[in-house]
PDB file of C-alpha atoms in Angstrom:
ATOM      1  CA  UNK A   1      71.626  44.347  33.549  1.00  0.00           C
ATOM      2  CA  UNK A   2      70.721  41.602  31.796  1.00  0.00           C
ATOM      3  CA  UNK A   3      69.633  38.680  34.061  1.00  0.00           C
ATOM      4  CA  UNK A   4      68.485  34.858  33.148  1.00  0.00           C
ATOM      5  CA  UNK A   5      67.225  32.824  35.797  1.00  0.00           C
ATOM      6  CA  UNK A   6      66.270  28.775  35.548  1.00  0.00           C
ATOM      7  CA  UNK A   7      63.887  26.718  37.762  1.00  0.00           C
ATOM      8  CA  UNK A   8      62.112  23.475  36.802  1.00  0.00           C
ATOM      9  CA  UNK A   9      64.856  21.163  37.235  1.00  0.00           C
ATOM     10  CA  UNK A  10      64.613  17.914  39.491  1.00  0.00           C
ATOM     11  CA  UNK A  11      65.030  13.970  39.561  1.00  0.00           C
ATOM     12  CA  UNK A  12      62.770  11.749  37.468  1.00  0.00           C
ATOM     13  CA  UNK A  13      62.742   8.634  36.333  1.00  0.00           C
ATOM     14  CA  UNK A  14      63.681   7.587  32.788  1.00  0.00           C
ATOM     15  CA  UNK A  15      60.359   8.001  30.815  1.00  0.00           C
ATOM     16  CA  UNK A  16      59.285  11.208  32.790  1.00  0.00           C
ATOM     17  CA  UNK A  17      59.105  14.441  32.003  1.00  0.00           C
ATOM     18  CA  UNK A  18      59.821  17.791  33.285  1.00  0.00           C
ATOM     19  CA  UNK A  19      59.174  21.171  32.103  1.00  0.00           C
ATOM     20  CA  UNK A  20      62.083  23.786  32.556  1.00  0.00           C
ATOM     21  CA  UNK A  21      61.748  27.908  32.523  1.00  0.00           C
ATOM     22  CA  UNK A  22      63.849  30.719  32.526  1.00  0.00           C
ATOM     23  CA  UNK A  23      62.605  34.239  33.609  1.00  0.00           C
ATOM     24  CA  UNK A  24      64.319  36.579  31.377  1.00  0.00           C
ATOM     25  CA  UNK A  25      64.966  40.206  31.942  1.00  0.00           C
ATOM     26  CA  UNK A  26      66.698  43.715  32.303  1.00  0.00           C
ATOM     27  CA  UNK A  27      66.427  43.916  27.884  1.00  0.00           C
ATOM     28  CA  UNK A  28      64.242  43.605  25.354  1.00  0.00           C
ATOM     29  CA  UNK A  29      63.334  39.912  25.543  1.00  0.00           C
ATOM     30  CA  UNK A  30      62.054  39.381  22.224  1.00  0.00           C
ATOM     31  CA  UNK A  31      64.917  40.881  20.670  1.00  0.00           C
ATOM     32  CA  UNK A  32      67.156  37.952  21.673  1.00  0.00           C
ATOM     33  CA  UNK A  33      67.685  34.687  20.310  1.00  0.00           C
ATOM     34  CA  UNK A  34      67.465  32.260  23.041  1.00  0.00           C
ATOM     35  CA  UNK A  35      68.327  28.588  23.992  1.00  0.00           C
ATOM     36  CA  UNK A  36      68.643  26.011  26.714  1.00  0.00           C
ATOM     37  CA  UNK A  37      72.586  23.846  26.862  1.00  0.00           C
ATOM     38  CA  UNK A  38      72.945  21.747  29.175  1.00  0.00           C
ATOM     39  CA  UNK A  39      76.940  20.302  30.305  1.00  0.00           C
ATOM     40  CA  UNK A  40      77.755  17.755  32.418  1.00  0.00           C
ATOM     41  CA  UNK A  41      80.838  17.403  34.905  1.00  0.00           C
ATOM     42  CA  UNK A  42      84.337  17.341  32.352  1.00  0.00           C
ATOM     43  CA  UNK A  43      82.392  17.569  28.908  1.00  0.00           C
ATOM     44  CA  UNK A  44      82.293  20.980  27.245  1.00  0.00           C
ATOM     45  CA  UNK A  45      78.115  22.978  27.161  1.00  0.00           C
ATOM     46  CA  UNK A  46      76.064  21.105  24.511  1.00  0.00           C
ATOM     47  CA  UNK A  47      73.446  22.731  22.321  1.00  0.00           C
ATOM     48  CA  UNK A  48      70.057  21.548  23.413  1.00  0.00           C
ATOM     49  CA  UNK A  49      67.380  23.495  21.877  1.00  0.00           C
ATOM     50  CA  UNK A  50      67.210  26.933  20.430  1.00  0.00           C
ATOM     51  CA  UNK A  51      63.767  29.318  19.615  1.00  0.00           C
ATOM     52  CA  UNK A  52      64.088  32.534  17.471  1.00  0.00           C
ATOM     53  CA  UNK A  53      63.337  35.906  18.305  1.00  0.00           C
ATOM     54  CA  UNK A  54      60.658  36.946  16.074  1.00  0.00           C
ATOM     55  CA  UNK A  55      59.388  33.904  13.965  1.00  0.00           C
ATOM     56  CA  UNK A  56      59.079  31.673  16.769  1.00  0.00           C
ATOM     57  CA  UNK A  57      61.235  28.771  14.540  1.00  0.00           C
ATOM     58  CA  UNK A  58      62.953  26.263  16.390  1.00  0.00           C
ATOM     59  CA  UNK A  59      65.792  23.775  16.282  1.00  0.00           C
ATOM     60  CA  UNK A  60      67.214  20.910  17.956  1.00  0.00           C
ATOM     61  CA  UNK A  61      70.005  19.017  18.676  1.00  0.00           C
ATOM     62  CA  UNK A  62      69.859  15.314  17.081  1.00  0.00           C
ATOM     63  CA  UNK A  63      69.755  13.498  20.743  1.00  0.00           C
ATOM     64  CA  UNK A  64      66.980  15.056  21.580  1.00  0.00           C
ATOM     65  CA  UNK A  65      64.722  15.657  18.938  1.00  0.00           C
ATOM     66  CA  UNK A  66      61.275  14.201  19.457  1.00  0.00           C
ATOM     67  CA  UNK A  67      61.394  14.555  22.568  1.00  0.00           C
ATOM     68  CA  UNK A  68      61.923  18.098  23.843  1.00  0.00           C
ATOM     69  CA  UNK A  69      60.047  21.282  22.895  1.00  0.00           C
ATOM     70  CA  UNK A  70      61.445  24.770  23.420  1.00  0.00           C
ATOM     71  CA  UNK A  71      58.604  27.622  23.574  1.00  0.00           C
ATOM     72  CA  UNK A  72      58.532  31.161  24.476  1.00  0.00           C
ATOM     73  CA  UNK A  73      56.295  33.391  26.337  1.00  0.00           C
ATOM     74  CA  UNK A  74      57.064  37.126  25.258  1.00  0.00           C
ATOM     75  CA  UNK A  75      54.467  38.924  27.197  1.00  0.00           C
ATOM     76  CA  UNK A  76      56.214  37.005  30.522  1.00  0.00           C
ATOM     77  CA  UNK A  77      59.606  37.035  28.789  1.00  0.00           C
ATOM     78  CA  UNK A  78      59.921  33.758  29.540  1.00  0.00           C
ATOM     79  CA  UNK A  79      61.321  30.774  27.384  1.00  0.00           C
ATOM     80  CA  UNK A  80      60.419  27.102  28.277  1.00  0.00           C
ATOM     81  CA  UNK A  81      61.863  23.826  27.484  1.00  0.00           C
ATOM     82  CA  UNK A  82      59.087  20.681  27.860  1.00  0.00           C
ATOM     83  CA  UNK A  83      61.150  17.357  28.082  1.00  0.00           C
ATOM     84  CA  UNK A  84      59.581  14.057  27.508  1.00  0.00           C
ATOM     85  CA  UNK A  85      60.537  10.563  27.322  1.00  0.00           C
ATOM     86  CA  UNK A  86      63.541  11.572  29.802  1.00  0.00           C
ATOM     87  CA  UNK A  87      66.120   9.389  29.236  1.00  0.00           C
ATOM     88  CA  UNK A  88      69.785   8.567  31.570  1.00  0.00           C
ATOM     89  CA  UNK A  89      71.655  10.250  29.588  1.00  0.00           C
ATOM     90  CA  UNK A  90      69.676  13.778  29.675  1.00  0.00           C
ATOM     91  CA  UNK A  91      71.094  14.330  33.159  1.00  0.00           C
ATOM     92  CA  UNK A  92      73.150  16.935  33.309  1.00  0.00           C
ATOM     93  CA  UNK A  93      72.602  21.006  34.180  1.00  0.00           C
ATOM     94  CA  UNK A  94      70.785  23.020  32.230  1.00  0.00           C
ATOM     95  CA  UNK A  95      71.299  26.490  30.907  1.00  0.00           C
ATOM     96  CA  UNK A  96      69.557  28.908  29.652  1.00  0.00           C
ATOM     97  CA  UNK A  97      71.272  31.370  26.918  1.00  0.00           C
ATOM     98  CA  UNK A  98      70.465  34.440  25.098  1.00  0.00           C
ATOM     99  CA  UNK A  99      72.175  36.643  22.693  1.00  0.00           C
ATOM    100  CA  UNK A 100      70.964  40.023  20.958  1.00  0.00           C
ATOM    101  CA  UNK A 101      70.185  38.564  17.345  1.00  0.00           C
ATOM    102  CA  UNK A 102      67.308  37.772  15.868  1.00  0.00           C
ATOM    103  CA  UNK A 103      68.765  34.934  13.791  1.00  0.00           C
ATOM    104  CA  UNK A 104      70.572  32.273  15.821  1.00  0.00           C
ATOM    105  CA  UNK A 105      73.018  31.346  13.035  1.00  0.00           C
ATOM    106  CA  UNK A 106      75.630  28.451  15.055  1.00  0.00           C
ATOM    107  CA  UNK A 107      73.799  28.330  17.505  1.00  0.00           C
ATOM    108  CA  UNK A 108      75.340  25.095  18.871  1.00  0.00           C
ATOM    109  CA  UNK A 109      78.571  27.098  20.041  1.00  0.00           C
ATOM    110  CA  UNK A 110      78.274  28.573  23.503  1.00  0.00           C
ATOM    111  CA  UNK A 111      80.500  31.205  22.625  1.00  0.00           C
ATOM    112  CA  UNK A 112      78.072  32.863  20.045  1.00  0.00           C
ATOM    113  CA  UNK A 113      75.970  33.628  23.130  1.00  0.00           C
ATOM    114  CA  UNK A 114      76.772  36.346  25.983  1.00  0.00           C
ATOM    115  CA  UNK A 115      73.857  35.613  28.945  1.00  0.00           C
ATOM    116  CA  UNK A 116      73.727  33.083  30.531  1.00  0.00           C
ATOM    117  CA  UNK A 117      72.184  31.688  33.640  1.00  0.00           C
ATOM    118  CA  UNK A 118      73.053  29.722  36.825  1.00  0.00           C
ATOM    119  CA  UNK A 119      71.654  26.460  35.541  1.00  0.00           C
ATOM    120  CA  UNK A 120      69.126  23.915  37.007  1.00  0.00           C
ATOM    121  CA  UNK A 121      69.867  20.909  37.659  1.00  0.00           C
ATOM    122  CA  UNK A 122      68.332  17.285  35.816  1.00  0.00           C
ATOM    123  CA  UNK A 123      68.423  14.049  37.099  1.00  0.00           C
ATOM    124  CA  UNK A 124      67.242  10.749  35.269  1.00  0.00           C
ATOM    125  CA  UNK A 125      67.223   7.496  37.241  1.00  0.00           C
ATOM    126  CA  UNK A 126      67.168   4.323  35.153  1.00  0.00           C
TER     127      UNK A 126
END
């Protein structure tokens, strides 16, 4: 069964950082496309970050570009997201997603993925 778990979350202040993970497993990690949304409380899962399966490419959403960086680990089957420059507006919960592409064509819609996990929570103080 596939299973996604989160940690790294936490309160910061605006110009912090944190650095995010999600343990991935029960598949063939780096057969997935994978990438971190994040939703906050009556506004529908945005599109954070996103990271390939095989070429390692990446892409962003506009709001956070320049300041996040998604990675991956395939011998831990882990995927990362480093956040700097932390701003107010970057609280929310964060998710991590995966779906069994190796392209992540639209990946901005939630629906195009099928994992998820539980989330971890982010908290920016002004």
């Amino acid at each position: 069964q596939v299973q996604l778990v989160e940690s790294g979350g936490g309160s910061v202040q605006a110009g912090g950082s944190l650095r995010l993970s999600c343990a991935a497993s029960g598949y063939s990690y780096n057969e997935r496309c994978m990438a971190w949304f994040r939703q906050v409380p009556g506004k529908e899962r945005e599109g954070v970050a996103v990271i390939y399966a095989n070429s390692g490419r990446s892409d962003y959403a506009d709001s956070v570009k320049g300041r996040f960086t998604i990675s991956r680990d395939n011998a831990k089957n882990a995927v990362y997201l480093q956040m700097n420059s932390l701003k107010p507006e970057d609280s929310a919960r964060y998710y991590c997603a995966a779906r069994r592409t190796l392209g992540c064509v639209d990946w901005r819609r939630e629906a195009t993925f099928g994992n998820w996990g539980q989330g971890t929570q982010v908290i920016v103080s002004a």
